[in-house]
Coordinates of C-alpha atoms in Angstrom, one line a residue:
M1 CA 46.1 8.9 39.9
K2 CA 45.0 6.6 37.3
K3 CA 41.5 6.2 38.8
I4 CA 41.2 9.8 39.5
I5 CA 41.8 10.6 36.0
P6 CA 38.1 9.7 34.3
V7 CA 36.3 11.5 37.2
I8 CA 38.2 14.9 37.4
L9 CA 37.9 15.1 33.3
F10 CA 34.4 14.1 33.8
A11 CA 33.8 16.8 36.1
F12 CA 35.4 19.1 34.0
L13 CA 33.4 18.4 31.2
F14 CA 30.3 18.6 33.0
S15 CA 31.0 21.8 34.6
C16 CA 31.3 23.2 30.8
V17 CA 27.6 22.4 30.1
N18 CA 25.3 25.0 30.4
N19 CA 21.9 23.7 31.8
E20 CA 20.1 25.4 28.8
D21 CA 22.1 23.4 26.7
L22 CA 20.3 20.1 27.5
S23 CA 17.2 21.1 26.5
I24 CA 15.8 20.0 23.0
P25 CA 17.1 21.7 20.0
D26 CA 15.0 24.4 18.3
I27 CA 14.4 22.9 14.9
S28 CA 11.7 25.4 13.8
T29 CA 12.7 28.3 11.3
E30 CA 11.8 31.6 10.6
D31 CA 9.3 31.7 7.9
P32 CA 9.9 33.2 4.7
I33 CA 8.3 36.0 3.7
I34 CA 6.9 36.3 0.5
P35 CA 4.6 39.6 -0.6
E36 CA 1.2 38.4 -1.7
S37 CA 2.3 40.0 -5.0
N38 CA 4.5 37.8 -5.8
I39 CA 2.2 34.8 -4.9
T40 CA 0.3 33.1 -8.0
T41 CA -2.3 30.4 -8.0
F42 CA -1.9 26.3 -9.2
S43 CA -4.5 27.5 -11.4
A44 CA -2.8 30.5 -13.3
I45 CA 0.2 27.6 -13.7
K46 CA -2.2 25.2 -14.8
S47 CA -3.4 27.0 -17.2
L48 CA 0.1 28.1 -18.6
Y49 CA 0.7 24.2 -19.3
E50 CA -2.4 24.0 -20.8
Q51 CA -1.7 26.6 -23.1
A52 CA 1.7 25.0 -24.3
V53 CA -0.1 22.0 -25.3
N54 CA -2.3 24.0 -27.2
N55 CA 0.8 25.1 -28.7
G56 CA 1.8 22.1 -29.6
N57 CA 4.5 21.7 -26.9
S58 CA 4.9 19.5 -24.1
T59 CA 5.9 21.3 -21.2
A60 CA 6.1 24.7 -20.2
K61 CA 8.2 26.7 -18.8
I62 CA 8.0 29.2 -16.2
Y63 CA 9.8 32.8 -17.1
S64 CA 9.3 36.1 -14.8
D65 CA 10.9 38.9 -13.7
T66 CA 10.0 38.8 -10.5
D67 CA 10.4 36.3 -8.1
L68 CA 7.2 34.3 -8.0
Y69 CA 5.8 31.3 -5.8
I70 CA 3.0 29.2 -5.1
Q71 CA 1.6 28.4 -2.0
G72 CA 0.4 24.7 -1.0
Y73 CA 0.5 21.8 1.5
V74 CA 2.4 18.6 1.3
I75 CA 0.0 15.5 1.5
S76 CA 2.5 12.6 0.8
T77 CA 5.5 11.4 2.6
D78 CA 8.2 8.9 1.7
K79 CA 8.7 8.0 5.4
Y80 CA 7.2 4.5 4.7
G81 CA 8.6 4.0 1.2
N82 CA 5.4 4.3 -0.9
F83 CA 6.5 7.7 -2.3
F84 CA 9.9 8.2 -3.9
E85 CA 11.9 11.4 -4.7
E86 CA 8.8 13.4 -5.3
L87 CA 6.2 15.6 -3.0
I88 CA 2.7 15.8 -3.7
I89 CA 1.3 19.1 -2.5
Q90 CA -2.3 20.6 -3.2
N91 CA -3.5 24.1 -3.1
K92 CA -6.2 23.3 0.2
T93 CA -6.4 21.9 3.1
D94 CA -10.1 20.6 2.8
D95 CA -12.6 20.4 -0.2
S96 CA -13.8 23.8 -0.5
N97 CA -13.9 24.5 -3.8
P98 CA -14.9 28.6 -5.1
D99 CA -15.3 28.6 -8.8
N100 CA -12.4 30.9 -8.8
D101 CA -10.0 28.8 -7.0
P102 CA -10.5 25.2 -7.7
R103 CA -8.8 22.3 -5.7
L104 CA -5.4 21.2 -8.1
G105 CA -2.5 19.4 -6.8
F106 CA 1.1 18.9 -8.0
S107 CA 3.6 16.8 -8.1
I108 CA 7.4 17.9 -7.5
S109 CA 10.1 15.9 -9.0
I110 CA 13.5 15.8 -6.8
N111 CA 16.3 13.7 -7.3
A112 CA 16.7 13.6 -3.2
G113 CA 15.4 10.5 -0.6
S114 CA 14.2 11.2 3.0
L115 CA 12.2 14.2 1.9
S116 CA 10.2 13.4 5.0
D117 CA 12.8 14.9 7.7
T118 CA 12.2 18.2 5.7
Y119 CA 8.3 18.1 4.5
Q120 CA 5.7 17.0 7.0
I121 CA 2.3 16.0 5.9
G122 CA 0.3 19.0 6.4
Q123 CA 3.3 21.9 6.2
K124 CA 2.6 25.0 4.5
I125 CA 5.6 25.7 1.5
Y126 CA 6.4 27.6 -1.2
V127 CA 7.5 27.4 -4.2
K128 CA 9.8 29.3 -6.1
M129 CA 8.4 28.6 -9.9
N130 CA 10.9 31.2 -11.6
D131 CA 13.2 28.7 -14.3
L132 CA 11.1 25.9 -13.4
T133 CA 9.1 23.2 -15.9
I134 CA 5.6 22.2 -15.5
G135 CA 4.2 19.3 -17.6
E136 CA 3.1 16.0 -17.3
S137 CA 4.8 12.4 -16.0
N138 CA 3.1 9.4 -15.5
G139 CA -0.2 11.0 -16.3
V140 CA 0.2 13.5 -13.2
I141 CA 1.0 17.4 -13.8
T142 CA 4.6 17.3 -12.5
I143 CA 6.7 20.6 -11.6
G144 CA 10.5 20.0 -12.1
K145 CA 13.2 21.1 -14.1
G146 CA 13.4 20.8 -17.8
N147 CA 13.1 22.0 -21.0
A148 CA 10.3 22.1 -24.0
A149 CA 10.3 18.3 -24.4
E150 CA 10.2 17.0 -20.5
V151 CA 10.3 17.3 -16.9
E152 CA 13.4 16.6 -15.3
Q153 CA 14.3 16.3 -11.5
I154 CA 15.5 19.2 -9.2
Q155 CA 18.6 18.2 -7.9
A156 CA 19.5 17.8 -4.2
S157 CA 21.6 20.7 -3.8
E158 CA 19.0 23.3 -4.7
Y159 CA 15.5 21.9 -3.8
Q160 CA 15.5 23.6 -0.2
D161 CA 16.0 26.8 -2.0
I162 CA 13.3 26.2 -4.1
I163 CA 10.8 24.6 -1.9
L164 CA 10.5 26.9 1.2
R165 CA 8.7 25.5 4.5
T166 CA 7.3 27.2 7.0
N167 CA 6.5 25.9 10.7
E168 CA 2.4 26.2 9.8
I169 CA 1.6 22.5 9.8
A170 CA -2.0 22.0 8.9
D171 CA -4.7 19.4 9.0
I172 CA -5.7 18.4 5.9
S173 CA -9.0 17.0 5.1
P174 CA -9.2 14.5 2.0
K175 CA -12.1 15.2 -0.2
I176 CA -14.8 12.2 0.6
A177 CA -16.0 10.7 -2.6
G178 CA -17.4 7.9 -5.1
F179 CA -14.5 6.9 -7.3
E180 CA -16.7 6.9 -9.8
T181 CA -17.0 10.6 -9.3
L182 CA -13.1 11.9 -9.5
T183 CA -12.2 13.8 -12.7
S184 CA -8.7 14.5 -13.9
A185 CA -8.8 17.9 -11.7
D186 CA -8.6 15.1 -8.8
L187 CA -5.2 14.0 -9.5
N188 CA -2.7 14.6 -7.3
T189 CA -5.1 15.4 -4.2
L190 CA -5.8 13.7 -1.1
I191 CA -9.3 11.8 -1.5
Q192 CA -11.3 9.2 1.2
L193 CA -13.2 6.5 -0.3
E194 CA -16.0 5.1 1.6
N195 CA -17.5 1.8 2.3
M196 CA -14.4 0.1 0.2
Q197 CA -13.5 -3.2 0.8
L198 CA -10.8 -5.6 -1.1
N199 CA -12.1 -7.2 -4.0
R200 CA -12.8 -11.0 -2.8
Y201 CA -10.5 -12.6 -5.3
E202 CA -7.6 -10.4 -4.0
M203 CA -8.0 -12.0 -0.3
G204 CA -5.3 -13.2 1.5
R205 CA -2.8 -10.9 -0.8
T206 CA 0.0 -8.6 0.7
F207 CA 0.2 -4.7 -0.5
S208 CA 2.9 -6.0 -2.8
A209 CA 4.9 -8.7 -1.8
E210 CA 3.3 -11.2 -4.2
S211 CA 6.0 -13.3 -6.3
F212 CA 4.1 -11.5 -9.5
D213 CA 4.7 -8.0 -8.1
E214 CA 7.3 -5.9 -9.4
F215 CA 8.4 -2.6 -8.7
D216 CA 4.5 -1.9 -7.8
G217 CA 1.5 -4.0 -6.2
F218 CA -1.5 -3.5 -7.3
R219 CA -4.8 -4.7 -5.4
L220 CA -8.5 -4.0 -6.9
L221 CA -10.9 -2.2 -4.4
E222 CA -14.5 -2.2 -4.8
S223 CA -17.6 0.0 -3.5
C224 CA -19.8 -1.6 -1.6
E225 CA -22.7 0.9 -2.4
T226 CA -21.6 0.7 -6.7
G227 CA -19.7 -1.8 -7.6
V228 CA -17.2 0.5 -9.1
S229 CA -13.5 -0.7 -8.8
T230 CA -10.2 0.6 -8.5
F231 CA -6.8 -0.1 -8.1
L232 CA -4.4 0.1 -4.5
Q233 CA -0.7 0.8 -5.9
T234 CA 1.9 -0.1 -3.4
S235 CA 5.7 0.1 -4.0
T236 CA 7.2 -2.9 -3.5
F237 CA 10.0 -1.0 -1.8
A238 CA 7.3 0.1 0.9
D239 CA 8.2 -0.9 4.4
F240 CA 4.5 -1.9 4.7
N241 CA 4.4 -4.0 1.6
A242 CA 4.8 -7.4 3.1
L243 CA 1.4 -6.9 5.3
V244 CA -1.8 -8.4 4.2
V245 CA -4.5 -6.0 3.0
P246 CA -7.1 -5.8 5.7
Q247 CA -10.1 -8.1 4.6
G248 CA -12.8 -5.8 6.2
Q249 CA -14.7 -2.8 4.6
G250 CA -14.4 0.9 5.7
H251 CA -12.5 3.9 4.0
I252 CA -9.7 4.1 2.7
T253 CA -7.6 7.6 2.4
G254 CA -4.5 8.1 -0.3
V255 CA -3.6 10.5 -3.1
F256 CA -5.1 10.2 -6.5
S257 CA -2.9 9.6 -9.3
R258 CA -2.2 7.3 -12.6
D259 CA -0.1 4.5 -12.6
F260 CA 3.3 4.3 -14.0
G261 CA 2.3 3.4 -17.6
D262 CA -0.5 6.1 -17.5
D263 CA -2.8 3.6 -18.1
F264 CA -5.2 3.4 -15.3
N265 CA -6.6 5.6 -12.0
V266 CA -4.6 4.8 -8.9
L267 CA -5.0 5.1 -5.5
I268 CA -1.9 5.6 -3.3
V269 CA -1.6 5.6 0.5
N270 CA 1.2 6.9 2.5
S271 CA 1.3 4.3 5.0
S272 CA -0.9 1.0 5.3
E273 CA -2.8 3.0 8.4
D274 CA -4.6 4.6 6.3
V275 CA -6.6 1.5 5.2
N276 CA -9.4 1.2 7.8
F277 CA -11.3 -1.9 6.7
E278 CA -12.2 -2.5 10.4
N279 CA -16.1 -3.7 9.7
T280 CA -16.2 -7.5 9.1
N281 CA -19.6 -7.4 7.3
R282 CA -18.1 -7.7 3.5
C283 CA -20.2 -7.2 1.1
D284 CA -20.0 -9.5 -1.6
P285 CA -22.5 -10.8 -3.9
A286 CA -23.9 -14.4 -4.0
E287 CA -21.3 -16.9 -6.3
W288 CA -22.9 -18.8 -8.9
E289 CA -21.8 -22.3 -7.3
C290 CA -22.0 -24.8 -10.3
G291 CA -18.0 -23.6 -11.9
L292 CA -16.9 -24.2 -15.6
A293 CA -18.7 -26.9 -17.5
E294 CA -16.6 -30.1 -18.8
T295 CA -18.9 -30.5 -21.5
L296 CA -20.8 -28.2 -24.1
G297 CA -23.7 -29.9 -25.0
A298 CA -24.7 -30.2 -29.2
N299 CA -28.1 -28.6 -28.2
N300 CA -29.2 -24.9 -28.4
L301 CA -31.6 -23.3 -26.3
L302 CA -30.7 -19.4 -26.7
Y303 CA -28.3 -18.0 -29.0
Q304 CA -28.1 -14.0 -29.9
D305 CA -25.0 -12.5 -32.0
F306 CA -27.2 -8.9 -32.7
E307 CA -27.0 -9.7 -36.4
D308 CA -29.9 -8.3 -36.8
Q309 CA -30.0 -5.0 -34.8
S310 CA -28.9 -1.2 -36.1
N311 CA -25.6 0.8 -35.4
N312 CA -25.9 3.2 -32.7
R313 CA -29.3 2.4 -32.0
F314 CA -30.2 0.7 -28.3
V315 CA -30.9 -3.1 -29.0
E316 CA -34.6 -4.1 -29.0
I317 CA -34.9 -8.0 -28.9
E318 CA -38.2 -10.0 -28.2
G319 CA -38.1 -11.1 -25.1
W320 CA -35.3 -9.3 -24.1
T321 CA -35.0 -6.6 -21.7
N322 CA -32.7 -4.0 -22.3
Y323 CA -33.0 -1.4 -19.2
I324 CA -31.7 2.3 -18.1
E325 CA -30.9 2.6 -14.6
T326 CA -29.0 5.3 -14.5
G327 CA -28.2 8.1 -17.4
T328 CA -29.2 8.0 -20.9
E329 CA -27.8 5.8 -22.4
A330 CA -28.0 2.1 -22.8
W331 CA -26.9 -1.3 -25.0
E332 CA -26.8 -0.4 -28.2
G333 CA -26.0 -2.4 -31.9
Y334 CA -22.0 -1.7 -33.1
S335 CA -20.3 -2.6 -36.0
S336 CA -16.4 -1.7 -37.1
T337 CA -13.8 -2.8 -39.0
S338 CA -11.0 -0.8 -37.2
S339 CA -8.3 -1.9 -34.9
N340 CA -11.1 -2.9 -32.3
A341 CA -13.3 -4.4 -35.1
S342 CA -16.6 -5.8 -34.1
L343 CA -17.8 -9.5 -34.4
G344 CA -19.7 -8.8 -37.8
R345 CA -22.3 -7.0 -35.8
S346 CA -22.0 -6.8 -31.6
C347 CA -23.7 -5.1 -28.6
R348 CA -21.7 -2.2 -26.8
F349 CA -22.3 0.1 -24.1
Q350 CA -20.5 3.6 -24.4
C351 CA -21.0 6.5 -22.0
A352 CA -17.4 8.4 -23.0
S353 CA -20.2 10.9 -25.0
S354 CA -23.1 10.8 -22.5
G355 CA -22.4 13.9 -20.7
D356 CA -23.9 11.9 -17.7
V357 CA -22.4 11.5 -14.5
S358 CA -23.1 7.7 -13.9
N359 CA -24.3 5.7 -16.6
I360 CA -25.5 2.1 -15.4
G361 CA -27.5 -0.5 -18.0
W362 CA -28.9 -3.7 -18.1
L363 CA -29.2 -6.2 -20.7
I364 CA -31.0 -9.2 -19.6
T365 CA -32.1 -12.6 -21.2
P366 CA -35.7 -14.0 -21.5
A367 CA -36.3 -16.1 -18.5
I368 CA -34.4 -19.9 -18.7
N369 CA -36.3 -23.1 -17.7
L370 CA -33.7 -25.2 -16.1
D371 CA -35.9 -27.9 -15.5
E372 CA -36.3 -28.7 -19.2
H373 CA -33.3 -29.9 -20.0
D374 CA -30.1 -31.9 -18.6
G375 CA -26.5 -30.2 -19.3
E376 CA -27.4 -26.1 -19.2
T377 CA -24.1 -24.2 -20.1
L378 CA -23.7 -20.3 -20.9
R379 CA -21.0 -18.9 -23.5
F380 CA -20.3 -15.7 -24.6
K381 CA -17.4 -12.9 -25.8
T382 CA -16.1 -9.7 -25.0
S383 CA -14.1 -7.1 -25.9
N384 CA -13.7 -3.4 -24.7
S385 CA -12.2 0.1 -25.8
L386 CA -10.3 2.0 -22.5
A387 CA -12.5 0.6 -19.9
D388 CA -11.3 3.8 -17.8
S389 CA -12.6 2.3 -14.3
S390 CA -16.1 1.5 -16.4
F391 CA -16.6 -2.2 -15.8
M392 CA -19.5 -4.7 -16.9
E393 CA -20.7 -7.9 -14.4
V394 CA -22.5 -10.8 -15.4
L395 CA -25.3 -11.2 -12.8
Y396 CA -28.3 -14.1 -12.6
S397 CA -31.1 -13.9 -10.6
Q398 CA -33.7 -16.4 -9.6
D399 CA -36.1 -14.1 -7.8
W400 CA -36.6 -11.6 -10.5
D401 CA -40.3 -11.5 -11.8
G402 CA -39.4 -10.2 -15.4
N403 CA -40.8 -6.7 -14.9
E404 CA -38.2 -3.5 -14.9
A405 CA -39.7 -1.7 -11.9
T406 CA -38.4 -4.4 -10.0
I407 CA -34.9 -5.3 -11.8
T408 CA -32.8 -3.2 -8.8
S409 CA -34.7 -4.5 -6.3
A410 CA -34.8 -8.7 -6.9
N411 CA -31.4 -10.3 -5.7
W412 CA -28.5 -10.6 -8.2
G413 CA -25.6 -12.8 -7.6
V414 CA -22.4 -12.8 -10.0
F415 CA -21.2 -15.7 -12.4
A416 CA -17.7 -15.8 -10.4
D417 CA -16.1 -18.0 -13.0
A418 CA -17.1 -16.3 -16.0
Y419 CA -14.5 -14.5 -17.8
I420 CA -15.0 -10.6 -18.6
V421 CA -12.8 -8.4 -20.3
Q422 CA -10.5 -6.8 -18.0
D423 CA -9.2 -3.3 -18.0
T424 CA -5.4 -4.7 -18.6
D425 CA -6.3 -6.7 -21.2
S426 CA -5.5 -6.1 -25.4
F427 CA -7.5 -3.4 -26.7
A428 CA -8.2 -5.0 -29.9
T429 CA -8.8 -8.7 -28.7
W430 CA -12.1 -10.4 -28.1
F431 CA -11.9 -12.7 -24.8
N432 CA -14.0 -16.4 -24.0
S433 CA -16.1 -16.2 -21.0
G434 CA -15.4 -20.1 -20.9
T435 CA -17.7 -22.4 -20.5
I436 CA -20.1 -21.7 -17.2
D437 CA -21.8 -24.7 -15.8
L438 CA -25.6 -23.8 -15.5
S439 CA -27.3 -27.5 -14.7
C440 CA -26.5 -27.8 -11.0
Q441 CA -29.5 -25.3 -10.1
T442 CA -33.1 -25.7 -10.8
G443 CA -36.1 -23.1 -11.5
T444 CA -35.9 -19.9 -13.9
L445 CA -32.9 -18.5 -14.4
Y446 CA -32.2 -14.5 -15.8
I447 CA -28.8 -13.4 -16.9
A448 CA -28.1 -9.9 -16.7
F449 CA -25.2 -8.2 -18.7
K450 CA -24.9 -4.8 -16.2
F451 CA -22.5 -2.0 -17.4
T452 CA -21.9 0.8 -14.6
G453 CA -19.6 4.0 -15.9
G454 CA -20.2 7.5 -16.5
G455 CA -19.7 10.6 -18.6
I456 CA -16.7 11.6 -16.9
D457 CA -12.8 11.2 -18.2
S458 CA -12.0 8.8 -15.8
F459 CA -14.7 6.2 -16.0
D460 CA -16.1 7.0 -19.6
G461 CA -15.5 3.3 -21.1
I462 CA -16.9 1.1 -23.5
Y463 CA -17.8 -2.6 -23.3
E464 CA -18.6 -4.5 -26.1
L465 CA -20.5 -8.1 -26.1
D466 CA -21.3 -10.4 -28.6
E467 CA -21.9 -14.5 -29.6
I468 CA -24.1 -15.1 -26.3
S469 CA -25.4 -18.7 -26.2
V470 CA -27.2 -21.1 -24.1
D471 CA -26.5 -24.8 -24.5
Y472 CA -27.6 -28.0 -23.2
V473 CA -27.0 -31.7 -23.1
E474 CA -30.5 -33.4 -23.6

């Protein structure tokens, strides 16, 4: 009998199961029925927040006599660990942008994990805005609970009653753009950057598993078309943090955002598969090969401290070229005794008030003959004021003919060993470039200080330059 009991029991249990009960369970839900009259726009919610800020408040709380909703689409997932306790939503599935309904995105702060079990990328949702608070958190517009002072998290016990999902899973088409064209209106939206690559100094690094990565890893990405750089931000808790960032070039898709301290713009991917750098042909510039010099010559071949220039006037120095490639701004004289003081009078590039989408300016030295002396070196100093993703390069050319018309068609390499002030450096400090050795080459050399930025708020930095010196031993 002991051998028969399990068989009889199994037969009894099996006979109680209907064949239909063995099918895959239906996890769909009925779509919420929201009257159109109860739906407001992202623009209207953002305007309420902006009005509150103009009135001296930090946040805006939504009050309504009737139920009030916004309708959006999920563009983030915590499935791979790179987003945590938040949903990023935008109001459109693509980049269509009529004036009366601009493409906008919000972050929703939620005190719960595994949100991807409930909300998929592309899922259409409704957010019940009654008694919610909208403000700014880490530099991006955020929805949550809270008061007039700050945005607080929506609690785990209530978020599914506030964020109502539908059965619609839409295909989200990212906005394809150059990083230099993005503005604060693009924050919290899905962006695709084309022709990008990892900066050559970051080659071989993981997404965020290096010894210096704390909470997040930041990897410098650069455009092969414009040279513009931005940071890829990856949480150290992401399940792909130990993977090496792909070494080629291609496109990358992620959420445009700000770093935790609201200091600079970043791109945050949902997973490592959003980085498609499959083209093995990188676009790295030629690098000056002499390195840094061990000694500094006592003789001076070229020196410029800009003391004879006029404040806020374009630099005009005999033999030098101050060339505007795009925009209306150029290198200009600058003097200040404020917290970011100049070195007497200096030279700067400022595009913050230019009104131009793009500002690119070159300041090029006279020709330097490397055959006349031995032990030539280059030194200079740089500082910046809120670089805001704009950047400065120090370049060289041995085939430029000295004419403005051929500047962009000449071959320009980079002094990779020269230190240029970084976006993350101290605001008020001047930084020495180091002593760059020029003596391993021969022929004629031009040195260019090139600024790339623009008049939009995410790209409108200021760089200062001074005490440019070319010396030689004998």
